[in-house]
XYZ file of C-alpha atoms in Angstrom:
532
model
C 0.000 0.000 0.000
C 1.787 3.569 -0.728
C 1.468 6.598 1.474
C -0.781 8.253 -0.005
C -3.366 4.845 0.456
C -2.219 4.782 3.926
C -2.943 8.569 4.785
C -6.557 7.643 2.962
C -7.482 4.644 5.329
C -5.936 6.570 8.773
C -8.439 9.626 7.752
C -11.575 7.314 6.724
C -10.735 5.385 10.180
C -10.194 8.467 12.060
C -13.501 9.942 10.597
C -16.093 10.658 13.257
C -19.358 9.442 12.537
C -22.476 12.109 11.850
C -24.617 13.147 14.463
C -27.731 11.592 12.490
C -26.061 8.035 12.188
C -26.892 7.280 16.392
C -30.450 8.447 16.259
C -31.448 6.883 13.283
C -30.046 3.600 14.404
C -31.722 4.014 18.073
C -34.889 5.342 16.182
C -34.835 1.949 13.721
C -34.417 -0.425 16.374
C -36.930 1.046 18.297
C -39.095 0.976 15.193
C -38.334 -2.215 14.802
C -39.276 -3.494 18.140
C -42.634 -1.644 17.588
C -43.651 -3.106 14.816
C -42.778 -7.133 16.322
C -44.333 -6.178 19.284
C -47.400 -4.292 18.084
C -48.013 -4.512 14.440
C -51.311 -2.667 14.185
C -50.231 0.339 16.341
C -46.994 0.756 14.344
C -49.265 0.568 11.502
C -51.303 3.255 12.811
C -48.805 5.512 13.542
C -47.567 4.727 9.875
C -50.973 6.204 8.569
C -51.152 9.067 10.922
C -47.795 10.185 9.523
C -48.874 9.633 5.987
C -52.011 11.823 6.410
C -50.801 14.427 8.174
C -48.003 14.793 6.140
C -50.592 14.491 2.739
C -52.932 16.858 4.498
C -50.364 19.690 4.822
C -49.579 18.841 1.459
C -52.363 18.927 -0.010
C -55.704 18.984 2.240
C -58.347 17.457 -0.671
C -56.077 14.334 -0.387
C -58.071 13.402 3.312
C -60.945 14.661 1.708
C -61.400 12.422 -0.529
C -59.871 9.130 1.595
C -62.803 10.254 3.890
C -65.577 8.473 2.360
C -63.449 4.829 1.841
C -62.884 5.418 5.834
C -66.358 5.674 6.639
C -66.935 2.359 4.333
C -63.986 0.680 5.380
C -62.467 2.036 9.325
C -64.711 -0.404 11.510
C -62.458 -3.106 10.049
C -59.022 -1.620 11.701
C -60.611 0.948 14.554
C -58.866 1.186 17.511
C -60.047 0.638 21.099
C -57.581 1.748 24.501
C -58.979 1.904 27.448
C -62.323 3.066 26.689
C -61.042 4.978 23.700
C -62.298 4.305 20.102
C -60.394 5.717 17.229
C -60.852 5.343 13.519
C -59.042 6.492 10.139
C -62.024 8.871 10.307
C -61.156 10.551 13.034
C -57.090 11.007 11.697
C -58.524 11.994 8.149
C -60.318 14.869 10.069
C -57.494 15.780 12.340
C -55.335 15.837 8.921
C -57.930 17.413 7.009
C -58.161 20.590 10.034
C -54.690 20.420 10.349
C -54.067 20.729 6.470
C -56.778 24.128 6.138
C -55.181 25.709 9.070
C -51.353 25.422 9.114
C -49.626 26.955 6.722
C -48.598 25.042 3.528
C -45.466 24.999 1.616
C -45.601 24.919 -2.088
C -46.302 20.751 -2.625
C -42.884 19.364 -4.436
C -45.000 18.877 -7.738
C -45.581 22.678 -8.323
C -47.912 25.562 -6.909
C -51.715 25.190 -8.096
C -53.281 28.127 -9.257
C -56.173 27.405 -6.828
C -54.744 26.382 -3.946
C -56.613 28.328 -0.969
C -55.031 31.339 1.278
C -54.599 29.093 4.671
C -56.183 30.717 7.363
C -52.198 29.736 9.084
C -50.617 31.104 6.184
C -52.108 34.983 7.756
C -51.579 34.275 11.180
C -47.782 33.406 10.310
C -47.880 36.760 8.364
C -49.400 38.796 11.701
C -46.445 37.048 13.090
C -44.039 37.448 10.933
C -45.124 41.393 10.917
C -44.790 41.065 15.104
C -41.181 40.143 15.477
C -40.669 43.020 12.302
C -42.063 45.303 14.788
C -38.834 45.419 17.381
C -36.289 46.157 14.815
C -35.588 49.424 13.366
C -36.408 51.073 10.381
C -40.363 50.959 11.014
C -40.489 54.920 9.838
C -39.106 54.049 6.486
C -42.367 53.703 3.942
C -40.918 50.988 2.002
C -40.280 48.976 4.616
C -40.783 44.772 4.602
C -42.636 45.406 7.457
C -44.920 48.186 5.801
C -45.011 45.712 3.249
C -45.876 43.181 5.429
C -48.548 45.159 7.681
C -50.711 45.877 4.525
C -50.609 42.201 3.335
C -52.474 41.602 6.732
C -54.815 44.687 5.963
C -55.730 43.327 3.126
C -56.318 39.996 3.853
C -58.430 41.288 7.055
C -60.471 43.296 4.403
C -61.072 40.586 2.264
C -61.902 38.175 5.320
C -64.218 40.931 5.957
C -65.833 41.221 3.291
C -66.369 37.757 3.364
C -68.045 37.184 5.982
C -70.281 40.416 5.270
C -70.945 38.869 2.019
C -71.675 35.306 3.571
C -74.526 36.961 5.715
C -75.779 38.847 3.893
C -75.682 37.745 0.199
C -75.672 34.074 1.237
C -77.794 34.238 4.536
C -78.772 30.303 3.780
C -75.403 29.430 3.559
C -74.534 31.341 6.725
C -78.068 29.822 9.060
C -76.503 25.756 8.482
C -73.494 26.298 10.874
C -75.420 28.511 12.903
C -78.018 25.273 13.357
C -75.060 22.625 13.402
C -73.510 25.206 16.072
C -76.559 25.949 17.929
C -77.584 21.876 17.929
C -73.607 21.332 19.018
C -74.197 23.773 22.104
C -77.673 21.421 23.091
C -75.560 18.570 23.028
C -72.656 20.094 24.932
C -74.959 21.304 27.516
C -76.390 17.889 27.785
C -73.310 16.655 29.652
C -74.785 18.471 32.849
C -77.744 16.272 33.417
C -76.032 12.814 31.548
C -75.321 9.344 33.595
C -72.600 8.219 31.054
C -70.515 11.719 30.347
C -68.210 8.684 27.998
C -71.073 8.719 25.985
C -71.874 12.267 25.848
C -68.148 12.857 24.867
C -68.342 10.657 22.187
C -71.309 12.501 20.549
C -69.437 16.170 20.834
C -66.526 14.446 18.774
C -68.561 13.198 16.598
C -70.598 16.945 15.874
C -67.871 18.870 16.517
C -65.758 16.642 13.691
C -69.063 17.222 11.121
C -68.668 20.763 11.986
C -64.991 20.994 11.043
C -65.654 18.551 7.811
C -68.570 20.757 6.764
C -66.417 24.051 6.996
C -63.042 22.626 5.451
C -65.195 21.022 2.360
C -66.601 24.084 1.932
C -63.239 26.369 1.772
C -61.776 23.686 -0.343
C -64.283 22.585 -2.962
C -64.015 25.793 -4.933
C -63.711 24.460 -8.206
C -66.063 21.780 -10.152
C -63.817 19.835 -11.040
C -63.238 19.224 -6.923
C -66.496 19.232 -6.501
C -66.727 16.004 -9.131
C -64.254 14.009 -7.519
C -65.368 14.185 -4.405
C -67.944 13.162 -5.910
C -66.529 10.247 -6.902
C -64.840 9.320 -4.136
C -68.430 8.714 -2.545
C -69.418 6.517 -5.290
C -66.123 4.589 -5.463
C -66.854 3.783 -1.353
C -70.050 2.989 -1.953
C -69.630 0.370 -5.153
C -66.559 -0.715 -2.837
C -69.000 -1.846 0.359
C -71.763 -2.917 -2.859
C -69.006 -5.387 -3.951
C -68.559 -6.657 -0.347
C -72.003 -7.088 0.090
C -72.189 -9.743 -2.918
C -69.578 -11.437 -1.397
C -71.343 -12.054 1.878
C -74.737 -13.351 -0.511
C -72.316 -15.509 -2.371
C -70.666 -17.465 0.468
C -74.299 -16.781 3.094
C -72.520 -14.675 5.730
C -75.535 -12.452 6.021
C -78.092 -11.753 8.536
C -81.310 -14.180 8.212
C -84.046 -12.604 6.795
C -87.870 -12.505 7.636
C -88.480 -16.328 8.446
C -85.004 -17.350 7.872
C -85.943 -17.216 4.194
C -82.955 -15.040 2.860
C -80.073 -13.640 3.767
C -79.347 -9.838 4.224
C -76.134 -8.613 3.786
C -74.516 -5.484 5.970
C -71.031 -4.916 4.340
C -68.578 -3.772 7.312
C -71.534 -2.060 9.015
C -73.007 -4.925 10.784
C -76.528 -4.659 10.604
C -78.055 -4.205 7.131
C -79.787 -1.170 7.800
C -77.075 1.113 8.204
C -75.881 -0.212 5.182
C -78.485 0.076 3.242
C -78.700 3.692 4.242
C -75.041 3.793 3.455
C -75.620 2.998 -0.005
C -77.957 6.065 -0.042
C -75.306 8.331 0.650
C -73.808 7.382 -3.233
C -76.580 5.656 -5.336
C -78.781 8.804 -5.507
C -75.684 10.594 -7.098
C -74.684 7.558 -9.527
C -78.598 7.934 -10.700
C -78.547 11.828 -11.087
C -74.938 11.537 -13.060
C -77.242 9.040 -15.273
C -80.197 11.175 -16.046
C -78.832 14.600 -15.790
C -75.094 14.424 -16.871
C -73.664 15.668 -19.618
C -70.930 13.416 -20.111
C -71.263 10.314 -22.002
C -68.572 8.361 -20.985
C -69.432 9.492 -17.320
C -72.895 8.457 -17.797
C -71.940 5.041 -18.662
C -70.144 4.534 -15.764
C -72.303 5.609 -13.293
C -74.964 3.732 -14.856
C -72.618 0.458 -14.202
C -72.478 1.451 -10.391
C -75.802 2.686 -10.569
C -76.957 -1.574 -10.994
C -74.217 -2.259 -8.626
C -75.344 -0.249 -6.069
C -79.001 -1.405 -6.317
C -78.514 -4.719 -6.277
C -76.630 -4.264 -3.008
C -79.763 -2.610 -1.371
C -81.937 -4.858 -3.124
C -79.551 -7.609 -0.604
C -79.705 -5.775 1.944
C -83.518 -5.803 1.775
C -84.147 -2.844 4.348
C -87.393 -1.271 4.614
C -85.533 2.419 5.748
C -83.865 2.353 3.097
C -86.174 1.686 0.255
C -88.252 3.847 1.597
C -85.105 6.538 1.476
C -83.985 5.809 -1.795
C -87.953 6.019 -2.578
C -88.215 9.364 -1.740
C -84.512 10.289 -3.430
C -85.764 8.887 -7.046
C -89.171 10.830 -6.325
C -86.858 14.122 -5.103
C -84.569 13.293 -8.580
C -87.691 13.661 -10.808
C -89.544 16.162 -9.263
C -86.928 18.891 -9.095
C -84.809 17.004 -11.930
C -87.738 18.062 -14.164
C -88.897 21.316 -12.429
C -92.417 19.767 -11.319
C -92.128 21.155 -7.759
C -95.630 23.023 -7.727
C -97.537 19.619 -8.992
C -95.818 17.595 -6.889
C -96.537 20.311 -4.020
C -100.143 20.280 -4.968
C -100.417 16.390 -4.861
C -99.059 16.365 -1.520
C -101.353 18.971 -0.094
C -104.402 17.272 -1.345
C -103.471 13.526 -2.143
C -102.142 12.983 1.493
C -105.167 14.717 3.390
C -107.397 12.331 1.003
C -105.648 9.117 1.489
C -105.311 9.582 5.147
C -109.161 9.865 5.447
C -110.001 6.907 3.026
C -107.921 4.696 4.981
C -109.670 5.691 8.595
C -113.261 5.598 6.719
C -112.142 2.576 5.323
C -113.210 3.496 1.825
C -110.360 1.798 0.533
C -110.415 -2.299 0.285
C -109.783 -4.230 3.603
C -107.661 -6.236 1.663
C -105.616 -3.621 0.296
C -104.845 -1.963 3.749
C -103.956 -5.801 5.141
C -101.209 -6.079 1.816
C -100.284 -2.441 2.581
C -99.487 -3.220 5.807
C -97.762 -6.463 5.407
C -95.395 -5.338 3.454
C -94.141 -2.996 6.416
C -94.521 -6.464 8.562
C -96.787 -4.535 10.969
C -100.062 -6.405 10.339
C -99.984 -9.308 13.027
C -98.496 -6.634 15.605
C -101.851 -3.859 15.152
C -104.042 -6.513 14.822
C -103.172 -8.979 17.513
C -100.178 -8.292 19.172
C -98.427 -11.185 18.141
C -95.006 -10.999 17.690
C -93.674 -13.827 14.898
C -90.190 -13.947 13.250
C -91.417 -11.979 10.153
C -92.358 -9.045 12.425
C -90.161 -9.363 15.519
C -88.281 -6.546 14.033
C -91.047 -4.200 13.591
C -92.070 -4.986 17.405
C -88.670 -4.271 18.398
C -88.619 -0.987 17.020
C -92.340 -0.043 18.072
C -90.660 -0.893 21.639
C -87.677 1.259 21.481
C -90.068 3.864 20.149
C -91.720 3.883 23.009
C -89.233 3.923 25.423
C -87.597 6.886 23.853
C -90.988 8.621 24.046
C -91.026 8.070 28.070
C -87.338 9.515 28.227
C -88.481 12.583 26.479
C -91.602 13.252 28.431
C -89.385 12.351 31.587
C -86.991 15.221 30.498
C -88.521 17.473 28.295
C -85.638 20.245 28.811
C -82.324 18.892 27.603
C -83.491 15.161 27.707
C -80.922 12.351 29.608
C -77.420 13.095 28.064
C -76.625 12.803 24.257
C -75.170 9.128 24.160
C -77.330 8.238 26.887
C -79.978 6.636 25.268
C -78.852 2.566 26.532
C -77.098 4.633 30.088
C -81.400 5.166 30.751
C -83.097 2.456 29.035
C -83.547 0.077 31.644
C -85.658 2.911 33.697
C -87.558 2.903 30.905
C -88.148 0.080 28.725
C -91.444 -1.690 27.573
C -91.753 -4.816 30.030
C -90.949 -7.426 26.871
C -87.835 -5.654 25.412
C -85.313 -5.385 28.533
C -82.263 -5.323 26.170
C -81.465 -2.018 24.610
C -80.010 -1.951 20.957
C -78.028 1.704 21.120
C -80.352 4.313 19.700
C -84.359 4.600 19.576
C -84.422 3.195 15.852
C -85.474 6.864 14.836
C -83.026 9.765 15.184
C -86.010 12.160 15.582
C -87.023 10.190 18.679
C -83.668 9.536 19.868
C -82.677 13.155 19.278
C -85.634 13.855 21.645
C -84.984 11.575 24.116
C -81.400 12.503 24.274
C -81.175 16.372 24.326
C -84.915 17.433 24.931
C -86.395 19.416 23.480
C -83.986 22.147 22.882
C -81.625 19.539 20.978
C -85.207 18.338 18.937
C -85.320 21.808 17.818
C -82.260 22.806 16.837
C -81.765 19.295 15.026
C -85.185 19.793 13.624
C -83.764 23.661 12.166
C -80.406 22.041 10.762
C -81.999 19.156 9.047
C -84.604 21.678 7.882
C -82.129 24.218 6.608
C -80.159 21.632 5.216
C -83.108 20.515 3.056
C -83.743 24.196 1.633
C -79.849 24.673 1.049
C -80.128 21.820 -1.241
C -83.476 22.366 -2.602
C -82.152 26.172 -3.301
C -79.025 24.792 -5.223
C -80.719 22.227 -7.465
C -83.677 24.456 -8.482
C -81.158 26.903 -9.513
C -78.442 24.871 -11.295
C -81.505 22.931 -13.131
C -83.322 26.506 -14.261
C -79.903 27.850 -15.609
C -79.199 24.177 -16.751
C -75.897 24.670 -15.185
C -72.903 21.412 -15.586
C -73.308 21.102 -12.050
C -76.793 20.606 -11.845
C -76.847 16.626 -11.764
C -73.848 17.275 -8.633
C -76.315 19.628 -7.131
C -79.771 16.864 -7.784
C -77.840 13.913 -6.564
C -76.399 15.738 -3.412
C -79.785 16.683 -2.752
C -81.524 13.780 -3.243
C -79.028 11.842 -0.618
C -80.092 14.674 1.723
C -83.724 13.759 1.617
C -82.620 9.867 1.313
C -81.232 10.252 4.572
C -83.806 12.233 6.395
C -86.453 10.025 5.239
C -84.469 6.531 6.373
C -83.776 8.250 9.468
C -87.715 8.123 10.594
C -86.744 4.351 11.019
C -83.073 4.122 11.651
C -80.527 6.010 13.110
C -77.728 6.027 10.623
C -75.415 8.607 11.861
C -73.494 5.722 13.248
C -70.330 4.030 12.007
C -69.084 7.665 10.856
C -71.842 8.281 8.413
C -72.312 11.688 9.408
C -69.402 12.820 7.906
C -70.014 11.501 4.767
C -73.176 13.483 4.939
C -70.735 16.255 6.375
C -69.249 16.406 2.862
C -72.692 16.340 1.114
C -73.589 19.218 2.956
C -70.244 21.049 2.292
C -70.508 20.143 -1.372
C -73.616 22.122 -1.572
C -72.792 24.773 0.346
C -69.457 25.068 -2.275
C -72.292 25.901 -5.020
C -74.044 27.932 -3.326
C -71.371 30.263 -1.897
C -68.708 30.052 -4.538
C -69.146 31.020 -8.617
C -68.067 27.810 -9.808
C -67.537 27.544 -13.850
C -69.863 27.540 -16.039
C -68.565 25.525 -18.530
């Protein structure tokens, strides 16, 4: 070896090692012990990294993972110590975290349309803060005269928003004051509640549609965002659709009526929530089939379109027929601008039908088909519960028993979440095991909050309904592109509110699918999306 080889080894010997090299070999073998020791938490804290990092990034990328959560996080939820945590709860902490913080140009390039982050100005008022201390604050051209009228005029403009929000879009502006004012109920609710766990559970759960509502709203503000989250809803829902053939194919369902066929319930497991589920995206396949005018789209909404019916043809719940019943009626009616007629029916055909069936002018026969098909005939008539109505008894019972809560606390109601905490002290003598919610959110919400919660919930689902009955009617008069976006969200709003008389389906995160509905419309109403 010469000297100049020598002098080369002594100094790559001699060489002391970087500072990094220790901590990222303690940090691997302590990553490494993690994930032999506990798999599924190192593979949670794997995904929390991922989405907060792709939420700062980017915050539609949560956005549109929500909806494949809500179908898919029961599978990999996790429970400590009386904890329960879900990819739908990190998508939303990602998704907050992503509108708030401020956000580096993403390594791809700067969009055009990327939002001013409400961090980005508070990072300016700071920035403008510590600028404040040095010297040279007399000179005009100053960076931090530059910087103070940055912050002017974004104040102005944040101004003028929310001016404009009130009183241009005073709709838009009344659904958070609802969801807030309903939020409040259910906070207060924690004073008089047995189970405060439960009552907990429920302000996550509003306070997270709250924050899904608002960031889907700042960040849908073009139609082509608008169409894939879109998308992303049907893609979940042809996704838990797919499952539920599987389950028919190898009969892992629930027994139906009599044992005589098997109801499948995806990852949801009961078939009711699934079916109303399936609401939340087949309404919006069928409106991209009627009213779109894309071909190729058409096409393939049509194919999910079958998918998806088949699914809740399987799943063979009454709620949600009756949901996507009233959707298909909602698609039509406003689809094709028949609003008065159909108004006018209901004002006179419902009045009408209600007395022929007390007078008994119509058939005997018909009523006793009528009301076997709802499986309620043997339970009016005689009181006999059998296996083909044993579910319509059950939920008659629960009924009740929320009724008794309510008129025992008519004020604010026994806790939100406290529904099974009090239904021992109130149950029907025949049904001593509760099932988790009154089997109708109305009566639940009742039961639950009182009637201040009844009332709010009753003015958000209300205002809700006109905010999407406003944006349809309008996109379908000026036969806008986004008018079949607009129908279908729509028509999953009244799909839900109808299914909801017989169910209570904000479970299993629904609600913030319907969170993204809602924030979806309120994007066309509040923004001036393209036109073309």
């Amino acid at each position: 070896m010469s000297f100049a080889d020598q002098q080369l080894a002594r100094m790559v010997t001699n060489r002391a090692a970087p500072r990094w090299v220790p901590v990222g070999g303690a940090l691997a073998v302590c990553a490494g012990v993690l994930v032999l020791a506990r798999p599924a938490l190192a593979g949670w804290i794997v995904f929390g990294v991922l989405a907060l990092t792709a939420g700062v990034l980017e915050p539609l990328a949560p956005l549109l993972l929500l909806p494949f959560a809500v179908a898919f996080g029961s599978l990999v939820s996790l429970d400590a110590h009386g904890i329960h945590v879900g990819p739908t709860d990190v998508l939303v902490l990602a998704l907050v975290l992503g509108v708030l913080a401020p956000r580096p140009a993403p390594p791809w390039g700067a969009s055009a349309d990327r939002p001013y982050s409400p961090g980005d100005w508070a990072l300016s008022t700071l920035k403008g803060r510590r600028a404040q201390r040095a010297p040279g604050l007399d000179k005009p051209d100053s960076p931090v005269s530059t910087s103070h009228s940055r912050q002017r005029k974004v104040l102005a403009s944040a101004a003028t928003a929310v001016r404009r929000l009130w009183h241009e879009k005073r709709l838009a502006a009344w659904v958070f004051v609802a969801l807030v004012a309903y939020l409040t109920v259910v906070c207060l609710s924690l004073v008089v509640a047995t189970s405060r766990a439960g009552t907990l559970k429920e302000i996550v759960k509003w306070s997270e549609v709250l924050a899904v509502t608002a960031a889907t709203l700042w960040l849908a503000r073009r139609s082509g965002r608008l169409r894939l989250i879109a998308w992303a809803m049907i893609g979940a829902g042809v996704a838990q659709a797919l499952l539920g053939y599987a389950q028919w194919v190898v009969a892992t369902g629930d027994l139906g009526p009599g044992g005589a066929s098997i109801r499948v319930f995806g990852t949801f497991a009961q078939p009711n929530p699934f079916a109303g589920y399936l609401n939340l995206s087949l309404p919006l396949a069928l409106a991209l089939v009627v009213f779109g005018d894309d071909a190729r789209e058409r096409w393939v909404a049509g194919a999910a379109s079958v998918l998806l019916l088949g699914a809740q043809a399987l799943a063979d719940s009454r709620g949600g027929l009756l949901g996507l019943s009233a959707a298909v009626v909602t698609l039509a009616v406003v689809g094709w601008h028949r609003e008065r007629l159909a108004g006018w029916t209901l004002l006179i055909g419902v009045p009408a039908a209600i007395v022929a069936w007390v007078t008994h002018i119509i058939p005997v026969r018909i009523e006793d088909a009528v009301l076997r098909q709802f499986r309620v005939n043997d339970v009016l008539h005689s009181g006999q519960v059998t296996p083909a109505n044993y579910s319509t008894a059950e939920r008659l019972a629960h009924w009740v028993a929320g009724l008794r809560m309510f008129a025992a606390h008519p004020i604010l109601g026994v806790g939100a979440g406290n529904y099974n905490a009090a239904y021992a002290r109130f149950a029907a003598a025949d049904w001593p095991e509760p099932l988790g919610h009154a089997h109708n959110y109305y009566i639940n919400v009742a039961a639950e909050t009182g009637a201040l919660g009844l009332l709010t919930f009753l003015a958000f689902t209300v205002v809700t309904l006109y905010l999407g009955w406003c944006v349809a009617h309008t996109a379908v008069l000026a036969r806008a592109p986004a008018r079949a976006l607009a129908l279908g969200l729509f028509a999953v709003l009244v799909a839900l509110t109808i299914h909801n008389l017989t169910d209570d389906l904000f479970v299993h995160a629904i609600e913030l699918q319907v969170a993204l509905c809602i924030g979806c419309l309120l994007a066309l109403k509040v923004q001036k999306l393209p036109t073309g």
